[in-house]
Short mmCIF file of N, CA, C and O in Angstrom, two decimals:
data_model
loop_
_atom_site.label_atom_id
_atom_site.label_comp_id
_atom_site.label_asym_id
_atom_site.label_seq_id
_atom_site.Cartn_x
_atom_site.Cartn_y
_atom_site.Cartn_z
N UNK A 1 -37.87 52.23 -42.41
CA UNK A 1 -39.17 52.24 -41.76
C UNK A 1 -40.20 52.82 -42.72
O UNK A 1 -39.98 53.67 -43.58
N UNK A 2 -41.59 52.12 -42.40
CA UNK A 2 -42.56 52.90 -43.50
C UNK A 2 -42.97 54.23 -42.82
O UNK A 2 -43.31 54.38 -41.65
N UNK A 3 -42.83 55.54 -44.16
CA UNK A 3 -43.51 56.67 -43.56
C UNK A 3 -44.78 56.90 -42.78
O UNK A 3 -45.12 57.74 -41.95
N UNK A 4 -45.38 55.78 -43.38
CA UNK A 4 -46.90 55.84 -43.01
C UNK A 4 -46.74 55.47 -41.71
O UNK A 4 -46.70 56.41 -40.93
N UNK A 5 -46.61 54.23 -41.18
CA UNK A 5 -46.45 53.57 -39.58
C UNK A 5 -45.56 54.64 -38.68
O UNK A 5 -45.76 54.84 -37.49
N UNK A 6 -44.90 55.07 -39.20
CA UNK A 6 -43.72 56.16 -38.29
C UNK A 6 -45.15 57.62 -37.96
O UNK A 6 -45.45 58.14 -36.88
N UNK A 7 -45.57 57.81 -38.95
CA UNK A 7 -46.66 58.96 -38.66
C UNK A 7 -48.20 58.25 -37.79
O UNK A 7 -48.83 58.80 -36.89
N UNK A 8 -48.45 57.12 -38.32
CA UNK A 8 -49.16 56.40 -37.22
C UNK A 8 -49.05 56.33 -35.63
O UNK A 8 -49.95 56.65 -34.86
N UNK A 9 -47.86 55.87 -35.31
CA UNK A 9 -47.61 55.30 -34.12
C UNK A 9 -46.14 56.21 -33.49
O UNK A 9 -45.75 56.02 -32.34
N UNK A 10 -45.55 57.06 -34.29
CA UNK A 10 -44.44 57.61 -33.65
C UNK A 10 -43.51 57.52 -33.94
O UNK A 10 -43.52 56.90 -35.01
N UNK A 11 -41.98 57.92 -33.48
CA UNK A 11 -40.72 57.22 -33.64
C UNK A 11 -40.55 57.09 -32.01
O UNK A 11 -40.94 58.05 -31.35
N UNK A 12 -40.09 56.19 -31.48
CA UNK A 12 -39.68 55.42 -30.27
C UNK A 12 -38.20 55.61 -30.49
O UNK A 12 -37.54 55.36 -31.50
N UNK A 13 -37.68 56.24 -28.96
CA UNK A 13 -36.36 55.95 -28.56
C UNK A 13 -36.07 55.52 -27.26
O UNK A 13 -36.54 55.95 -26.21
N UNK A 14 -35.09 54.43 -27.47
CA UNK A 14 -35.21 53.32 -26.34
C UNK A 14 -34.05 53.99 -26.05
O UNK A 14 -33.27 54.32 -26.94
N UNK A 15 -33.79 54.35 -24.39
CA UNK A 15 -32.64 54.69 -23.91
C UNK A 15 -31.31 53.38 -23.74
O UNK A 15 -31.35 52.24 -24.22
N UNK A 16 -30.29 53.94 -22.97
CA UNK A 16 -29.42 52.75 -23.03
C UNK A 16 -29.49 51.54 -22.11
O UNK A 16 -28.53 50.78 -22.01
N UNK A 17 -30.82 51.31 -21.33
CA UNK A 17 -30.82 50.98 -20.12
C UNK A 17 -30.99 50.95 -18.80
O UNK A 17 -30.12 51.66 -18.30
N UNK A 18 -31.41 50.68 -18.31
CA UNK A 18 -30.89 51.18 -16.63
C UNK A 18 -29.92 50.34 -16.29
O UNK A 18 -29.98 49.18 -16.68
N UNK A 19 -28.89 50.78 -15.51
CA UNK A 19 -27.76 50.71 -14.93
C UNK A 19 -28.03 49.94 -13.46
O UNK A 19 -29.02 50.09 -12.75
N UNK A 20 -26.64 48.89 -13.13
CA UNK A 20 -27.29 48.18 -12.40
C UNK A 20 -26.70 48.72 -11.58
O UNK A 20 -25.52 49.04 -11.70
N UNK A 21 -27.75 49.03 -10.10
CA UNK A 21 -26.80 50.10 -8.92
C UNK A 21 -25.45 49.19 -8.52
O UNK A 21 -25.29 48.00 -8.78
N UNK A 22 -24.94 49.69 -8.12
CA UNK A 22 -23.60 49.05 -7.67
C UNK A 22 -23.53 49.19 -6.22
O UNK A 22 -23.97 50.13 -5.56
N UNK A 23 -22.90 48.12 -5.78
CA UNK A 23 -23.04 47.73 -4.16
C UNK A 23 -22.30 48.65 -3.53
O UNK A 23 -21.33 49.15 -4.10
N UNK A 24 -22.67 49.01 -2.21
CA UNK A 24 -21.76 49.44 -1.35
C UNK A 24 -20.98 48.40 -0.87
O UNK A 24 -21.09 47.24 -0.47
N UNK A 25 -20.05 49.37 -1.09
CA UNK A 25 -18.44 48.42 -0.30
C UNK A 25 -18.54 48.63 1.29
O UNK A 25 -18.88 49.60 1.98
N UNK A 26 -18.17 47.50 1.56
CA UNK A 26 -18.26 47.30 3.27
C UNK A 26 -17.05 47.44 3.89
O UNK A 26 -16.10 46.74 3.54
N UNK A 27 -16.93 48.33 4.86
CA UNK A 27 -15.48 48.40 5.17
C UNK A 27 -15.53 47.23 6.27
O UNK A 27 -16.66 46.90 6.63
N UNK A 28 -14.47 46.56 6.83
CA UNK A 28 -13.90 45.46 7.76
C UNK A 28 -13.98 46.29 8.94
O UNK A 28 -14.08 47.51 8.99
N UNK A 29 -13.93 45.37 9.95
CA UNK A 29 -14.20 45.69 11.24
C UNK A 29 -13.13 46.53 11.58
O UNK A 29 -13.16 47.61 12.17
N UNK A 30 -11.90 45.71 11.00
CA UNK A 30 -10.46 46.16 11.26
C UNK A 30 -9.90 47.49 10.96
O UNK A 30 -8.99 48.08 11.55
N UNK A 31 -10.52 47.83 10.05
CA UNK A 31 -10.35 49.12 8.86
C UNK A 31 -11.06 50.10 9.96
O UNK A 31 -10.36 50.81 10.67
N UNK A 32 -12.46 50.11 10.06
CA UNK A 32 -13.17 50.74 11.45
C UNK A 32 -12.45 51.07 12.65
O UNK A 32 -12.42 52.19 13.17
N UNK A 33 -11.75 49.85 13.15
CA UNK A 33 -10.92 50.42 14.56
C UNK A 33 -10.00 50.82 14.19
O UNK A 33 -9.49 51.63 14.96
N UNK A 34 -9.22 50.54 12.82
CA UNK A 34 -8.08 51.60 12.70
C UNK A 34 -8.27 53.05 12.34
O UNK A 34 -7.29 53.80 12.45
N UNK A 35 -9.33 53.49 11.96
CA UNK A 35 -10.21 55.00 11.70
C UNK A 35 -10.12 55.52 13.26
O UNK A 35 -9.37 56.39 13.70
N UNK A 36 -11.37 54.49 14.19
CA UNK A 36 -11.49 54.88 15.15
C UNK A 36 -10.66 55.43 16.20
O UNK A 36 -10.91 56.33 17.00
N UNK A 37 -9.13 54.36 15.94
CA UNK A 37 -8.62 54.68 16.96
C UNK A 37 -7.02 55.58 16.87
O UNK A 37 -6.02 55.85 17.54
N UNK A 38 -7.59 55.78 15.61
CA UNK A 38 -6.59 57.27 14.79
C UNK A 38 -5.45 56.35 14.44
O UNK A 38 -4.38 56.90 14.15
N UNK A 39 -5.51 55.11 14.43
CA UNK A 39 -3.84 54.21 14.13
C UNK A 39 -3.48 54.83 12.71
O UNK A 39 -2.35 55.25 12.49
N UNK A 40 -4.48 54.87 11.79
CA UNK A 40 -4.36 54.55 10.40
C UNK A 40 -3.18 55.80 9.79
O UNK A 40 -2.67 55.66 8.67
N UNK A 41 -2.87 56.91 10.62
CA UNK A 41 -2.17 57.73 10.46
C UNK A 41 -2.68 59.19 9.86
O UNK A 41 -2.09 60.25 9.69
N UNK A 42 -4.08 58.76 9.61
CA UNK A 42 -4.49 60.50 9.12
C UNK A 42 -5.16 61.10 10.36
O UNK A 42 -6.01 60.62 11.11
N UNK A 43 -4.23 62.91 10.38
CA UNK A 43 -4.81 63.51 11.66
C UNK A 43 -5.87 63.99 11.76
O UNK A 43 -6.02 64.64 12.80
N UNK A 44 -6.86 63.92 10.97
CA UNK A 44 -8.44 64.27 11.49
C UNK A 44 -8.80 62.73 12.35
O UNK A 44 -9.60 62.82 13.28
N UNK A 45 -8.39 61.74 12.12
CA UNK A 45 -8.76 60.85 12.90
C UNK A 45 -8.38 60.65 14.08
O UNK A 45 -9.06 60.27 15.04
N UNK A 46 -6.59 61.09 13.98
CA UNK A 46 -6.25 61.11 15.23
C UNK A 46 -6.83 61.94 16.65
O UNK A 46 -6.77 61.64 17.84
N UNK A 47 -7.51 63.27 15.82
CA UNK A 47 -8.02 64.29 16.32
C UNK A 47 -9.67 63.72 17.30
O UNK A 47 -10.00 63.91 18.47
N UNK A 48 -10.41 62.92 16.06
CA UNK A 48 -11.78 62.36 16.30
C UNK A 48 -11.26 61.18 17.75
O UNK A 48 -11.59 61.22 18.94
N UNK A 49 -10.49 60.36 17.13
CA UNK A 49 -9.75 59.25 18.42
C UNK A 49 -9.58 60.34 20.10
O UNK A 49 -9.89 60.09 21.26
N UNK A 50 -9.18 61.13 19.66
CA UNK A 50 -8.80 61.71 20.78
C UNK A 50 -9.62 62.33 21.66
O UNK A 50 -9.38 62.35 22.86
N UNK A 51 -11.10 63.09 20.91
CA UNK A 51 -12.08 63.65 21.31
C UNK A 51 -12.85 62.43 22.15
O UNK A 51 -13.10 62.54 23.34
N UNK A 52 -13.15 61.35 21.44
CA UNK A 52 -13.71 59.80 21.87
C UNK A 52 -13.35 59.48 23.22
O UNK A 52 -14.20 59.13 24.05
N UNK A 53 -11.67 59.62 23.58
CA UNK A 53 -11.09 59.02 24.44
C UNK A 53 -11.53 59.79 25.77
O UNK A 53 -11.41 59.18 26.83
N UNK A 54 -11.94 60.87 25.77
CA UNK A 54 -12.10 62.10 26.52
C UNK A 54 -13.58 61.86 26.69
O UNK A 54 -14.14 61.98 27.78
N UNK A 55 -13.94 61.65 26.03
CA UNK A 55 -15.88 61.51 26.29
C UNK A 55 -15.95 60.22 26.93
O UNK A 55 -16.95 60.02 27.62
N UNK A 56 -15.14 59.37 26.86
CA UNK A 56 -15.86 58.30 27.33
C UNK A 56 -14.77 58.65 28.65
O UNK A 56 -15.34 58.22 29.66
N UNK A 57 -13.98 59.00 28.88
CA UNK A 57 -13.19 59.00 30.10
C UNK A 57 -14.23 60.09 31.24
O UNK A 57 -14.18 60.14 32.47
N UNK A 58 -14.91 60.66 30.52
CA UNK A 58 -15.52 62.26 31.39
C UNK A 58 -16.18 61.39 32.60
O UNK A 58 -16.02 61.96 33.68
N UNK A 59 -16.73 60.45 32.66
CA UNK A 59 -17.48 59.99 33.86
C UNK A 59 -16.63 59.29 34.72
O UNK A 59 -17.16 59.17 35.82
N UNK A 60 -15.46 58.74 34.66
CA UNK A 60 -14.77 58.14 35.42
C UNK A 60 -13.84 58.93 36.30
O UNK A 60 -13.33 58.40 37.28
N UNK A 61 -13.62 60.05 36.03
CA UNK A 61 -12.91 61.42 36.55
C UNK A 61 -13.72 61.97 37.73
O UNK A 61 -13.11 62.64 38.56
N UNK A 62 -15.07 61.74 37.91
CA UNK A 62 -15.97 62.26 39.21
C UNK A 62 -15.97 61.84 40.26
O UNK A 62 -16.70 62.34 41.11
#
């Protein structure tokens, strides 16, 4: 590069880019009711499934 133009106008640094966002992954409907309905085998879900079942049951009990 000429000294002169570099003291003129600068030195420029071009970064690497911008990065292209990356999609959210969509979970399946199926994947959802198996969360929901604690099938999938992990017990915080089973726990959440269970709380669900109870809330929606509370009005039919009166």
């Amino acid at each position: 590069m000429d000294i002169e133009k570099i003291l003129a106008e600068g030195i420029i640094f071009k970064g690497a880019g911008l990065k292209k966002e990356k999609e959210e992954k969509v979970k399946t409907k199926a994947k959802k009711k198996a969360y929901i309905t604690g099938t999938h085998g992990s017990g915080s879900a089973k726990m959440k499934a269970e709380y669900r079942r109870r809330r929606a049951n509370r009005h039919k009990n009166g």
